[in-house]
């Protein structure tokens, strides 16, 4: 009798221990799942809310629809296998509108261009359009087997060409250049030995899409800082002139950066008086 008496409580204790262990393990898993879910949701939520709130400044669009068409391009896909065409439906959902004589292109002069265009009301850049403004400065990608948008650990430009961000800018730039008309302006950087770089989006995509039936002149503004190394006789700019569709006139002006900044301070000046 005696040995049985001592064995029963021992068994019970063991079972209780096992139960407790199981319960804690289950609890730990639940906590982990919740924490992971919340983090993923926050990441997804944050990107989506930036997209939607920037989009809502443009009253004429259904931003929820634009968001879902945008997602279709990269969600649940290998982030190195998103071609430019993946964004065709997005461009169709929010098409670029021509703004003849007011369209501004740029290469390696983003800050000076936007400082100027934000303060004056003379030119339209891609970042002034719905799609350009909504995605400016953002990083995003998807993953196979997931319906989430990720904003970290996305492949960089050096890792693969067909990444969601690069393909977007390639597609959007093409769409914006397709509707260019009248006098078109382009700000280039005079502090570079090659202001018109063949690998830039401006050279490899936009210039190639300017069509002489729509575009009359390409007016290059070469932004000159104190350390300028290029002027309008630069070889790369000669290449630009030669690459233009026959029938598009070309001119180039060297303009000190200080002069452009001065124009941003005096937005009341009439358009076209800055250079
Ligand atoms: O390669 P770039 O310049 O010559 O591209 C600039 C050119 C502009 O005329 C724009 O219309 O292409 C368009 N464009 C953007 O509007 C834009 N906004 C933000 C191209 N790229 C844009 N970005 C980001 O800057 C994007 O990540 C891309 O890779 C850079 C290109 O800048 P760049 O080399 O100075």
PDB file of C-alpha atoms and ligand atoms in Angstrom:
ATOM      1  CA  UNK A   1       0.000   0.000   0.000  1.00  0.00           C
ATOM      2  CA  UNK A   2       2.691   2.411   0.986  1.00  0.00           C
ATOM      3  CA  UNK A   3       4.583   2.619  -2.317  1.00  0.00           C
ATOM      4  CA  UNK A   4       1.288   3.225  -4.213  1.00  0.00           C
ATOM      5  CA  UNK A   5       0.388   6.139  -1.885  1.00  0.00           C
ATOM      6  CA  UNK A   6       3.610   7.974  -2.651  1.00  0.00           C
ATOM      7  CA  UNK A   7       3.486   7.297  -6.430  1.00  0.00           C
ATOM      8  CA  UNK A   8       0.023   8.846  -7.039  1.00  0.00           C
ATOM      9  CA  UNK A   9       0.802  12.416  -5.910  1.00  0.00           C
ATOM     10  CA  UNK A  10       4.088  12.181  -7.831  1.00  0.00           C
ATOM     11  CA  UNK A  11       2.233  11.332 -11.030  1.00  0.00           C
ATOM     12  CA  UNK A  12      -0.217  14.137 -10.387  1.00  0.00           C
ATOM     13  CA  UNK A  13       2.616  16.598  -9.824  1.00  0.00           C
ATOM     14  CA  UNK A  14       4.280  15.515 -13.065  1.00  0.00           C
ATOM     15  CA  UNK A  15       1.008  15.904 -14.989  1.00  0.00           C
ATOM     16  CA  UNK A  16       0.433  19.341 -13.443  1.00  0.00           C
ATOM     17  CA  UNK A  17       3.969  20.369 -14.399  1.00  0.00           C
ATOM     18  CA  UNK A  18       3.457  19.185 -17.966  1.00  0.00           C
ATOM     19  CA  UNK A  19       0.149  21.023 -18.169  1.00  0.00           C
ATOM     20  CA  UNK A  20       1.740  24.209 -16.864  1.00  0.00           C
ATOM     21  CA  UNK A  21       4.589  23.883 -19.356  1.00  0.00           C
ATOM     22  CA  UNK A  22       2.137  23.368 -22.216  1.00  0.00           C
ATOM     23  CA  UNK A  23       0.027  26.329 -21.095  1.00  0.00           C
ATOM     24  CA  UNK A  24       3.070  28.621 -20.925  1.00  0.00           C
ATOM     25  CA  UNK A  25       4.245  27.457 -24.335  1.00  0.00           C
ATOM     26  CA  UNK A  26       0.816  28.148 -25.845  1.00  0.00           C
ATOM     27  CA  UNK A  27       0.743  31.570 -24.160  1.00  0.00           C
ATOM     28  CA  UNK A  28       4.210  32.383 -25.480  1.00  0.00           C
ATOM     29  CA  UNK A  29       3.168  31.429 -29.015  1.00  0.00           C
ATOM     30  CA  UNK A  30       0.023  33.562 -28.754  1.00  0.00           C
ATOM     31  CA  UNK A  31       2.053  36.566 -27.540  1.00  0.00           C
ATOM     32  CA  UNK A  32       4.600  36.089 -30.334  1.00  0.00           C
ATOM     33  CA  UNK A  33       1.884  35.839 -33.003  1.00  0.00           C
ATOM     34  CA  UNK A  34       0.131  38.965 -31.696  1.00  0.00           C
ATOM     35  CA  UNK A  35       3.370  40.987 -31.485  1.00  0.00           C
ATOM     36  CA  UNK A  36       4.412  39.879 -34.992  1.00  0.00           C
ATOM     37  CA  UNK A  37       0.951  40.621 -36.347  1.00  0.00           C
ATOM     38  CA  UNK A  38       0.900  44.086 -34.816  1.00  0.00           C
ATOM     39  CA  UNK A  39       4.393  44.937 -36.155  1.00  0.00           C
ATOM     40  CA  UNK A  40       3.537  43.754 -39.650  1.00  0.00           C
ATOM     41  CA  UNK A  41       0.248  45.584 -39.537  1.00  0.00           C
ATOM     42  CA  UNK A  42       1.890  48.775 -38.315  1.00  0.00           C
ATOM     43  CA  UNK A  43       4.434  48.652 -41.128  1.00  0.00           C
ATOM     44  CA  UNK A  44       1.749  48.012 -43.700  1.00  0.00           C
ATOM     45  CA  UNK A  45      -0.555  50.553 -42.123  1.00  0.00           C
ATOM     46  CA  UNK A  46       2.049  53.280 -42.055  1.00  0.00           C
ATOM     47  CA  UNK A  47       2.957  53.026 -45.740  1.00  0.00           C
ATOM     48  CA  UNK A  48      -0.678  52.791 -46.768  1.00  0.00           C
ATOM     49  CA  UNK A  49      -1.657  55.813 -44.693  1.00  0.00           C
ATOM     50  CA  UNK A  50       1.145  57.962 -46.184  1.00  0.00           C
ATOM     51  CA  UNK A  51      -0.020  56.870 -49.653  1.00  0.00           C
ATOM     52  CA  UNK A  52      -3.672  57.624 -48.961  1.00  0.00           C
ATOM     53  CA  UNK A  53      -3.131  60.938 -47.162  1.00  0.00           C
ATOM     54  CA  UNK A  54      -0.830  62.254 -49.918  1.00  0.00           C
ATOM     55  CA  UNK A  55      -3.330  61.028 -52.507  1.00  0.00           C
ATOM     56  CA  UNK A  56      -6.282  62.746 -50.858  1.00  0.00           C
ATOM     57  CA  UNK A  57      -4.773  66.167 -51.616  1.00  0.00           C
ATOM     58  CA  UNK A  58      -5.823  65.428 -55.204  1.00  0.00           C
ATOM     59  CA  UNK A  59      -9.566  65.602 -54.914  1.00  0.00           C
ATOM     60  CA  UNK A  60     -10.485  64.047 -58.257  1.00  0.00           C
ATOM     61  CA  UNK A  61      -9.269  60.492 -57.522  1.00  0.00           C
ATOM     62  CA  UNK A  62     -10.661  57.481 -55.691  1.00  0.00           C
ATOM     63  CA  UNK A  63      -7.588  56.937 -53.527  1.00  0.00           C
ATOM     64  CA  UNK A  64      -8.672  53.534 -52.225  1.00  0.00           C
ATOM     65  CA  UNK A  65      -8.891  52.320 -55.809  1.00  0.00           C
ATOM     66  CA  UNK A  66      -5.529  53.883 -56.753  1.00  0.00           C
ATOM     67  CA  UNK A  67      -3.993  52.140 -53.712  1.00  0.00           C
ATOM     68  CA  UNK A  68      -5.338  48.720 -54.662  1.00  0.00           C
ATOM     69  CA  UNK A  69      -4.276  49.081 -58.316  1.00  0.00           C
ATOM     70  CA  UNK A  70      -0.819  50.173 -57.092  1.00  0.00           C
ATOM     71  CA  UNK A  71      -0.478  47.135 -54.828  1.00  0.00           C
ATOM     72  CA  UNK A  72      -1.329  44.750 -57.666  1.00  0.00           C
ATOM     73  CA  UNK A  73       2.006  45.674 -59.287  1.00  0.00           C
ATOM     74  CA  UNK A  74       4.281  44.147 -56.629  1.00  0.00           C
ATOM     75  CA  UNK A  75       2.270  42.293 -53.957  1.00  0.00           C
ATOM     76  CA  UNK A  76       2.993  38.573 -53.580  1.00  0.00           C
ATOM     77  CA  UNK A  77       5.861  38.836 -56.109  1.00  0.00           C
ATOM     78  CA  UNK A  78       9.594  38.250 -55.971  1.00  0.00           C
ATOM     79  CA  UNK A  79      10.885  41.844 -55.440  1.00  0.00           C
ATOM     80  CA  UNK A  80      13.487  41.324 -58.193  1.00  0.00           C
ATOM     81  CA  UNK A  81      10.827  40.334 -60.732  1.00  0.00           C
ATOM     82  CA  UNK A  82       8.650  43.438 -61.014  1.00  0.00           C
ATOM     83  CA  UNK A  83       8.925  44.779 -64.584  1.00  0.00           C
ATOM     84  CA  UNK A  84       8.014  48.356 -65.599  1.00  0.00           C
ATOM     85  CA  UNK A  85       4.849  47.029 -67.317  1.00  0.00           C
ATOM     86  CA  UNK A  86       3.548  45.923 -63.922  1.00  0.00           C
ATOM     87  CA  UNK A  87       2.640  49.585 -63.373  1.00  0.00           C
ATOM     88  CA  UNK A  88       0.698  50.007 -66.657  1.00  0.00           C
ATOM     89  CA  UNK A  89      -2.689  49.608 -64.882  1.00  0.00           C
ATOM     90  CA  UNK A  90      -1.633  52.204 -62.290  1.00  0.00           C
ATOM     91  CA  UNK A  91      -0.727  54.751 -64.985  1.00  0.00           C
ATOM     92  CA  UNK A  92      -4.067  54.002 -66.651  1.00  0.00           C
ATOM     93  CA  UNK A  93      -5.907  54.583 -63.356  1.00  0.00           C
ATOM     94  CA  UNK A  94      -4.220  57.971 -62.770  1.00  0.00           C
ATOM     95  CA  UNK A  95      -3.080  59.183 -66.203  1.00  0.00           C
ATOM     96  CA  UNK A  96      -0.661  62.091 -66.637  1.00  0.00           C
ATOM     97  CA  UNK A  97      -2.188  65.228 -68.064  1.00  0.00           C
ATOM     98  CA  UNK A  98      -0.279  67.365 -70.537  1.00  0.00           C
ATOM     99  CA  UNK A  99       0.715  70.827 -69.265  1.00  0.00           C
ATOM    100  CA  UNK A 100       2.133  72.445 -72.397  1.00  0.00           C
ATOM    101  CA  UNK A 101       5.046  74.895 -71.894  1.00  0.00           C
ATOM    102  CA  UNK A 102       5.091  74.198 -68.157  1.00  0.00           C
ATOM    103  CA  UNK A 103       6.684  70.781 -67.871  1.00  0.00           C
ATOM    104  CA  UNK A 104       9.969  70.591 -66.014  1.00  0.00           C
ATOM    105  CA  UNK A 105      12.383  67.637 -66.217  1.00  0.00           C
ATOM    106  CA  UNK A 106      15.631  67.318 -64.288  1.00  0.00           C
ATOM    107  CA  UNK A 107      18.667  65.174 -63.672  1.00  0.00           C
ATOM    108  CA  UNK A 108      20.804  65.294 -60.506  1.00  0.00           C
ATOM    109  CA  UNK A 109      19.248  68.639 -59.555  1.00  0.00           C
ATOM    110  CA  UNK A 110      16.267  67.406 -57.516  1.00  0.00           C
ATOM    111  CA  UNK A 111      16.621  69.800 -54.564  1.00  0.00           C
ATOM    112  CA  UNK A 112      17.159  73.029 -56.486  1.00  0.00           C
ATOM    113  CA  UNK A 113      14.336  72.138 -58.900  1.00  0.00           C
ATOM    114  CA  UNK A 114      11.806  71.417 -56.199  1.00  0.00           C
ATOM    115  CA  UNK A 115      12.818  74.372 -54.065  1.00  0.00           C
ATOM    116  CA  UNK A 116      12.015  76.495 -57.119  1.00  0.00           C
ATOM    117  CA  UNK A 117       8.850  74.736 -58.312  1.00  0.00           C
ATOM    118  CA  UNK A 118       7.349  74.558 -54.811  1.00  0.00           C
ATOM    119  CA  UNK A 119       7.624  78.285 -54.248  1.00  0.00           C
ATOM    120  CA  UNK A 120       6.745  79.551 -57.708  1.00  0.00           C
ATOM    121  CA  UNK A 121       3.788  78.470 -59.772  1.00  0.00           C
ATOM    122  CA  UNK A 122       5.513  78.262 -63.147  1.00  0.00           C
ATOM    123  CA  UNK A 123       6.438  74.621 -63.738  1.00  0.00           C
ATOM    124  CA  UNK A 124       5.041  71.123 -63.194  1.00  0.00           C
ATOM    125  CA  UNK A 125       7.411  68.265 -62.300  1.00  0.00           C
ATOM    126  CA  UNK A 126       6.552  64.578 -62.013  1.00  0.00           C
ATOM    127  CA  UNK A 127       6.414  65.075 -58.223  1.00  0.00           C
ATOM    128  CA  UNK A 128       3.555  67.561 -58.700  1.00  0.00           C
ATOM    129  CA  UNK A 129       1.378  64.853 -60.239  1.00  0.00           C
ATOM    130  CA  UNK A 130      -0.646  62.422 -58.138  1.00  0.00           C
ATOM    131  CA  UNK A 131       1.593  59.378 -58.657  1.00  0.00           C
ATOM    132  CA  UNK A 132       4.888  61.255 -58.386  1.00  0.00           C
ATOM    133  CA  UNK A 133       3.893  63.036 -55.194  1.00  0.00           C
ATOM    134  CA  UNK A 134       2.382  59.982 -53.521  1.00  0.00           C
ATOM    135  CA  UNK A 135       5.524  57.837 -53.955  1.00  0.00           C
ATOM    136  CA  UNK A 136       8.284  60.447 -53.785  1.00  0.00           C
ATOM    137  CA  UNK A 137      10.986  59.411 -51.319  1.00  0.00           C
ATOM    138  CA  UNK A 138       9.346  56.069 -50.432  1.00  0.00           C
ATOM    139  CA  UNK A 139      10.642  52.490 -50.606  1.00  0.00           C
ATOM    140  CA  UNK A 140       8.365  49.496 -50.949  1.00  0.00           C
ATOM    141  CA  UNK A 141       8.327  45.868 -52.029  1.00  0.00           C
ATOM    142  CA  UNK A 142       6.386  42.643 -51.676  1.00  0.00           C
ATOM    143  CA  UNK A 143       7.398  39.030 -51.038  1.00  0.00           C
ATOM    144  CA  UNK A 144       6.280  35.792 -52.594  1.00  0.00           C
ATOM    145  CA  UNK A 145       3.602  34.165 -50.470  1.00  0.00           C
ATOM    146  CA  UNK A 146       2.698  37.357 -48.603  1.00  0.00           C
ATOM    147  CA  UNK A 147       0.023  39.984 -49.156  1.00  0.00           C
ATOM    148  CA  UNK A 148       1.952  42.634 -47.195  1.00  0.00           C
ATOM    149  CA  UNK A 149       3.858  45.724 -48.308  1.00  0.00           C
ATOM    150  CA  UNK A 150       7.363  45.871 -46.850  1.00  0.00           C
ATOM    151  CA  UNK A 151       9.369  49.052 -46.453  1.00  0.00           C
ATOM    152  CA  UNK A 152      12.613  47.551 -45.180  1.00  0.00           C
ATOM    153  CA  UNK A 153      14.942  44.906 -46.633  1.00  0.00           C
ATOM    154  CA  UNK A 154      13.758  45.700 -50.155  1.00  0.00           C
ATOM    155  CA  UNK A 155      16.332  45.031 -52.899  1.00  0.00           C
ATOM    156  CA  UNK A 156      18.454  48.077 -53.710  1.00  0.00           C
ATOM    157  CA  UNK A 157      19.207  49.463 -57.152  1.00  0.00           C
ATOM    158  CA  UNK A 158      22.516  47.635 -57.249  1.00  0.00           C
ATOM    159  CA  UNK A 159      20.939  44.269 -56.399  1.00  0.00           C
ATOM    160  CA  UNK A 160      18.509  43.957 -59.275  1.00  0.00           C
ATOM    161  CA  UNK A 161      17.066  46.153 -62.039  1.00  0.00           C
ATOM    162  CA  UNK A 162      13.484  44.920 -61.927  1.00  0.00           C
ATOM    163  CA  UNK A 163      12.771  46.061 -58.382  1.00  0.00           C
ATOM    164  CA  UNK A 164       9.414  47.693 -57.514  1.00  0.00           C
ATOM    165  CA  UNK A 165      10.804  51.200 -56.877  1.00  0.00           C
ATOM    166  CA  UNK A 166      13.046  51.425 -59.931  1.00  0.00           C
ATOM    167  CA  UNK A 167      10.361  50.000 -62.220  1.00  0.00           C
ATOM    168  CA  UNK A 168       7.860  52.510 -60.882  1.00  0.00           C
ATOM    169  CA  UNK A 169      10.092  55.540 -61.603  1.00  0.00           C
ATOM    170  CA  UNK A 170      10.974  54.159 -65.023  1.00  0.00           C
ATOM    171  CA  UNK A 171       7.298  53.685 -65.897  1.00  0.00           C
ATOM    172  CA  UNK A 172       6.110  56.972 -64.401  1.00  0.00           C
ATOM    173  CA  UNK A 173       8.902  58.962 -66.081  1.00  0.00           C
ATOM    174  CA  UNK A 174       7.991  57.411 -69.438  1.00  0.00           C
ATOM    175  CA  UNK A 175       4.331  58.331 -68.938  1.00  0.00           C
ATOM    176  CA  UNK A 176       5.186  61.886 -67.927  1.00  0.00           C
ATOM    177  CA  UNK A 177       7.530  62.359 -70.928  1.00  0.00           C
ATOM    178  CA  UNK A 178       4.894  60.912 -73.289  1.00  0.00           C
ATOM    179  CA  UNK A 179       2.555  63.826 -72.580  1.00  0.00           C
ATOM    180  CA  UNK A 180       5.272  66.550 -72.768  1.00  0.00           C
ATOM    181  CA  UNK A 181       4.313  69.344 -75.156  1.00  0.00           C
ATOM    182  CA  UNK A 182       5.302  72.812 -76.359  1.00  0.00           C
ATOM    183  CA  UNK A 183       8.393  74.231 -74.670  1.00  0.00           C
ATOM    184  CA  UNK A 184       9.925  71.701 -72.307  1.00  0.00           C
ATOM    185  CA  UNK A 185      12.485  72.715 -69.652  1.00  0.00           C
ATOM    186  CA  UNK A 186      15.177  70.480 -68.141  1.00  0.00           C
ATOM    187  CA  UNK A 187      17.464  71.424 -65.238  1.00  0.00           C
ATOM    188  CA  UNK A 188      20.872  69.769 -65.363  1.00  0.00           C
ATOM    189  CA  UNK A 189      23.814  69.871 -62.978  1.00  0.00           C
ATOM    190  CA  UNK A 190      26.841  71.940 -64.074  1.00  0.00           C
ATOM    191  CA  UNK A 191      28.936  70.517 -61.225  1.00  0.00           C
ATOM    192  CA  UNK A 192      29.132  67.162 -62.996  1.00  0.00           C
ATOM    193  CA  UNK A 193      31.591  66.257 -65.748  1.00  0.00           C
ATOM    194  CA  UNK A 194      28.701  64.481 -67.505  1.00  0.00           C
ATOM    195  CA  UNK A 195      25.503  66.452 -66.776  1.00  0.00           C
ATOM    196  CA  UNK A 196      23.618  64.356 -69.361  1.00  0.00           C
ATOM    197  CA  UNK A 197      24.463  60.900 -68.053  1.00  0.00           C
ATOM    198  CA  UNK A 198      23.397  57.987 -70.301  1.00  0.00           C
ATOM    199  CA  UNK A 199      22.379  55.913 -67.275  1.00  0.00           C
ATOM    200  CA  UNK A 200      20.036  58.568 -65.844  1.00  0.00           C
ATOM    201  CA  UNK A 201      16.276  58.214 -66.205  1.00  0.00           C
ATOM    202  CA  UNK A 202      16.233  61.559 -68.005  1.00  0.00           C
ATOM    203  CA  UNK A 203      18.655  60.306 -70.692  1.00  0.00           C
ATOM    204  CA  UNK A 204      17.633  56.665 -70.933  1.00  0.00           C
ATOM    205  CA  UNK A 205      13.858  57.137 -70.834  1.00  0.00           C
ATOM    206  CA  UNK A 206      12.477  60.675 -70.943  1.00  0.00           C
ATOM    207  CA  UNK A 207      14.498  62.242 -73.786  1.00  0.00           C
ATOM    208  CA  UNK A 208      13.788  59.188 -75.950  1.00  0.00           C
ATOM    209  CA  UNK A 209      10.029  59.701 -75.524  1.00  0.00           C
ATOM    210  CA  UNK A 210       9.919  63.429 -76.452  1.00  0.00           C
ATOM    211  CA  UNK A 211       7.991  63.486 -79.687  1.00  0.00           C
ATOM    212  CA  UNK A 212       8.463  66.279 -82.252  1.00  0.00           C
ATOM    213  CA  UNK A 213       4.753  66.259 -83.069  1.00  0.00           C
ATOM    214  CA  UNK A 214       4.130  67.531 -79.551  1.00  0.00           C
ATOM    215  CA  UNK A 215       7.390  69.068 -78.246  1.00  0.00           C
ATOM    216  CA  UNK A 216       8.631  72.255 -79.946  1.00  0.00           C
ATOM    217  CA  UNK A 217      11.700  73.179 -77.856  1.00  0.00           C
ATOM    218  CA  UNK A 218      13.893  71.594 -75.233  1.00  0.00           C
ATOM    219  CA  UNK A 219      15.300  74.326 -73.008  1.00  0.00           C
ATOM    220  CA  UNK A 220      18.195  73.144 -70.885  1.00  0.00           C
ATOM    221  CA  UNK A 221      18.974  75.146 -67.760  1.00  0.00           C
ATOM    222  CA  UNK A 222      22.487  74.205 -66.641  1.00  0.00           C
ATOM    223  CA  UNK A 223      22.638  74.972 -62.924  1.00  0.00           C
ATOM    224  CA  UNK A 224      26.032  76.518 -62.137  1.00  0.00           C
ATOM    225  CA  UNK A 225      27.471  76.363 -58.637  1.00  0.00           C
ATOM    226  CA  UNK A 226      30.849  77.893 -57.687  1.00  0.00           C
ATOM    227  CA  UNK A 227      32.521  74.551 -58.394  1.00  0.00           C
ATOM    228  CA  UNK A 228      30.927  74.141 -61.854  1.00  0.00           C
ATOM    229  CA  UNK A 229      32.959  71.978 -64.219  1.00  0.00           C
ATOM    230  CA  UNK A 230      30.628  71.840 -67.200  1.00  0.00           C
ATOM    231  CA  UNK A 231      29.190  74.520 -69.471  1.00  0.00           C
ATOM    232  CA  UNK A 232      26.786  74.419 -72.398  1.00  0.00           C
ATOM    233  CA  UNK A 233      29.556  73.250 -74.773  1.00  0.00           C
ATOM    234  CA  UNK A 234      29.880  70.024 -72.705  1.00  0.00           C
ATOM    235  CA  UNK A 235      30.177  66.852 -74.801  1.00  0.00           C
ATOM    236  CA  UNK A 236      27.292  65.107 -73.059  1.00  0.00           C
ATOM    237  CA  UNK A 237      25.006  68.047 -73.831  1.00  0.00           C
ATOM    238  CA  UNK A 238      26.034  67.844 -77.498  1.00  0.00           C
ATOM    239  CA  UNK A 239      24.935  64.210 -77.341  1.00  0.00           C
ATOM    240  CA  UNK A 240      21.617  65.300 -75.858  1.00  0.00           C
ATOM    241  CA  UNK A 241      21.054  67.729 -78.740  1.00  0.00           C
ATOM    242  CA  UNK A 242      21.822  64.992 -81.254  1.00  0.00           C
ATOM    243  CA  UNK A 243      19.582  62.441 -79.591  1.00  0.00           C
ATOM    244  CA  UNK A 244      16.499  64.636 -79.802  1.00  0.00           C
ATOM    245  CA  UNK A 245      13.772  63.677 -82.222  1.00  0.00           C
ATOM    246  CA  UNK A 246      14.305  65.655 -85.468  1.00  0.00           C
ATOM    247  CA  UNK A 247      12.183  68.787 -85.388  1.00  0.00           C
ATOM    248  CA  UNK A 248      12.651  69.529 -81.680  1.00  0.00           C
ATOM    249  CA  UNK A 249      14.722  72.709 -81.201  1.00  0.00           C
ATOM    250  CA  UNK A 250      17.356  72.801 -78.509  1.00  0.00           C
ATOM    251  CA  UNK A 251      18.890  75.555 -76.447  1.00  0.00           C
ATOM    252  CA  UNK A 252      21.014  75.651 -73.317  1.00  0.00           C
ATOM    253  CA  UNK A 253      21.570  78.389 -70.751  1.00  0.00           C
ATOM    254  CA  UNK A 254      24.089  78.480 -67.907  1.00  0.00           C
ATOM    255  CA  UNK A 255      22.280  79.863 -64.863  1.00  0.00           C
ATOM    256  CA  UNK A 256      23.924  80.442 -61.444  1.00  0.00           C
ATOM    257  CA  UNK A 257      22.227  78.463 -58.683  1.00  0.00           C
ATOM    258  CA  UNK A 258      22.075  81.671 -56.610  1.00  0.00           C
ATOM    259  CA  UNK A 259      19.934  83.265 -59.341  1.00  0.00           C
ATOM    260  CA  UNK A 260      17.446  80.370 -59.216  1.00  0.00           C
ATOM    261  CA  UNK A 261      17.339  80.550 -55.410  1.00  0.00           C
ATOM    262  CA  UNK A 262      16.745  84.294 -55.621  1.00  0.00           C
ATOM    263  CA  UNK A 263      13.713  83.616 -57.862  1.00  0.00           C
ATOM    264  CA  UNK A 264      12.331  81.187 -55.247  1.00  0.00           C
ATOM    265  CA  UNK A 265      12.472  84.006 -52.691  1.00  0.00           C
ATOM    266  CA  UNK A 266      10.510  86.289 -55.016  1.00  0.00           C
ATOM    267  CA  UNK A 267       7.660  84.091 -56.256  1.00  0.00           C
ATOM    268  CA  UNK A 268       5.739  87.189 -57.367  1.00  0.00           C
ATOM    269  CA  UNK A 269       8.072  87.609 -60.368  1.00  0.00           C
ATOM    270  CA  UNK A 270       6.424  86.623 -63.663  1.00  0.00           C
ATOM    271  CA  UNK A 271       7.159  83.154 -65.014  1.00  0.00           C
ATOM    272  CA  UNK A 272       9.968  83.135 -67.554  1.00  0.00           C
ATOM    273  CA  UNK A 273      11.843  86.038 -65.959  1.00  0.00           C
ATOM    274  CA  UNK A 274      14.281  83.918 -63.957  1.00  0.00           C
ATOM    275  CA  UNK A 275      16.593  82.932 -66.830  1.00  0.00           C
TER     276      UNK A 275
HETATM  277  O1  LIG B   1      17.720  59.524 -63.148  1.00  0.00           O
HETATM  278  P1  LIG B   1      17.339  60.962 -63.214  1.00  0.00           P
HETATM  279  O2  LIG B   1      17.789  61.782 -61.987  1.00  0.00           O
HETATM  280  O3  LIG B   1      17.813  61.685 -64.439  1.00  0.00           O
HETATM  281  O4  LIG B   1      15.748  61.097 -63.142  1.00  0.00           O
HETATM  282  C1  LIG B   1      15.113  62.315 -63.152  1.00  0.00           C
HETATM  283  C2  LIG B   1      13.988  62.414 -64.174  1.00  0.00           C
HETATM  284  C3  LIG B   1      13.152  63.653 -63.911  1.00  0.00           C
HETATM  285  O5  LIG B   1      13.065  64.432 -65.083  1.00  0.00           O
HETATM  286  C4  LIG B   1      11.803  63.146 -63.405  1.00  0.00           C
HETATM  287  O6  LIG B   1      10.769  63.438 -64.330  1.00  0.00           O
HETATM  288  O7  LIG B   1      13.124  61.307 -64.053  1.00  0.00           O
HETATM  289  C5  LIG B   1      11.943  61.628 -63.307  1.00  0.00           C
HETATM  290  N1  LIG B   1      12.116  61.112 -61.916  1.00  0.00           N
HETATM  291  C6  LIG B   1      11.398  61.585 -60.831  1.00  0.00           C
HETATM  292  O8  LIG B   1      10.494  62.422 -60.963  1.00  0.00           O
HETATM  293  C7  LIG B   1      11.775  61.133 -59.545  1.00  0.00           C
HETATM  294  N2  LIG B   1      11.375  61.469 -58.292  1.00  0.00           N
HETATM  295  C8  LIG B   1      12.131  60.810 -57.435  1.00  0.00           C
HETATM  296  C9  LIG B   1      13.048  60.122 -61.711  1.00  0.00           C
HETATM  297  N3  LIG B   1      13.420  59.687 -60.523  1.00  0.00           N
HETATM  298  C10 LIG B   1      12.792  60.222 -59.431  1.00  0.00           C
HETATM  299  N4  LIG B   1      12.998  60.043 -58.113  1.00  0.00           N
HETATM  300  C11 LIG B   1      14.072  59.263 -57.501  1.00  0.00           C
HETATM  301  O9  LIG B   1      15.296  59.916 -57.868  1.00  0.00           O
HETATM  302  C12 LIG B   1      14.164  57.863 -58.022  1.00  0.00           C
HETATM  303  O10 LIG B   1      14.469  57.015 -56.934  1.00  0.00           O
HETATM  304  C13 LIG B   1      15.311  57.885 -58.987  1.00  0.00           C
HETATM  305  O11 LIG B   1      16.120  56.766 -58.947  1.00  0.00           O
HETATM  306  C14 LIG B   1      16.174  59.042 -58.593  1.00  0.00           C
HETATM  307  C15 LIG B   1      16.674  59.661 -59.891  1.00  0.00           C
HETATM  308  O12 LIG B   1      17.269  60.881 -59.694  1.00  0.00           O
HETATM  309  P2  LIG B   1      18.452  61.397 -60.620  1.00  0.00           P
HETATM  310  O13 LIG B   1      19.495  60.344 -60.817  1.00  0.00           O
HETATM  311  O14 LIG B   1      18.914  62.709 -60.056  1.00  0.00           O
END
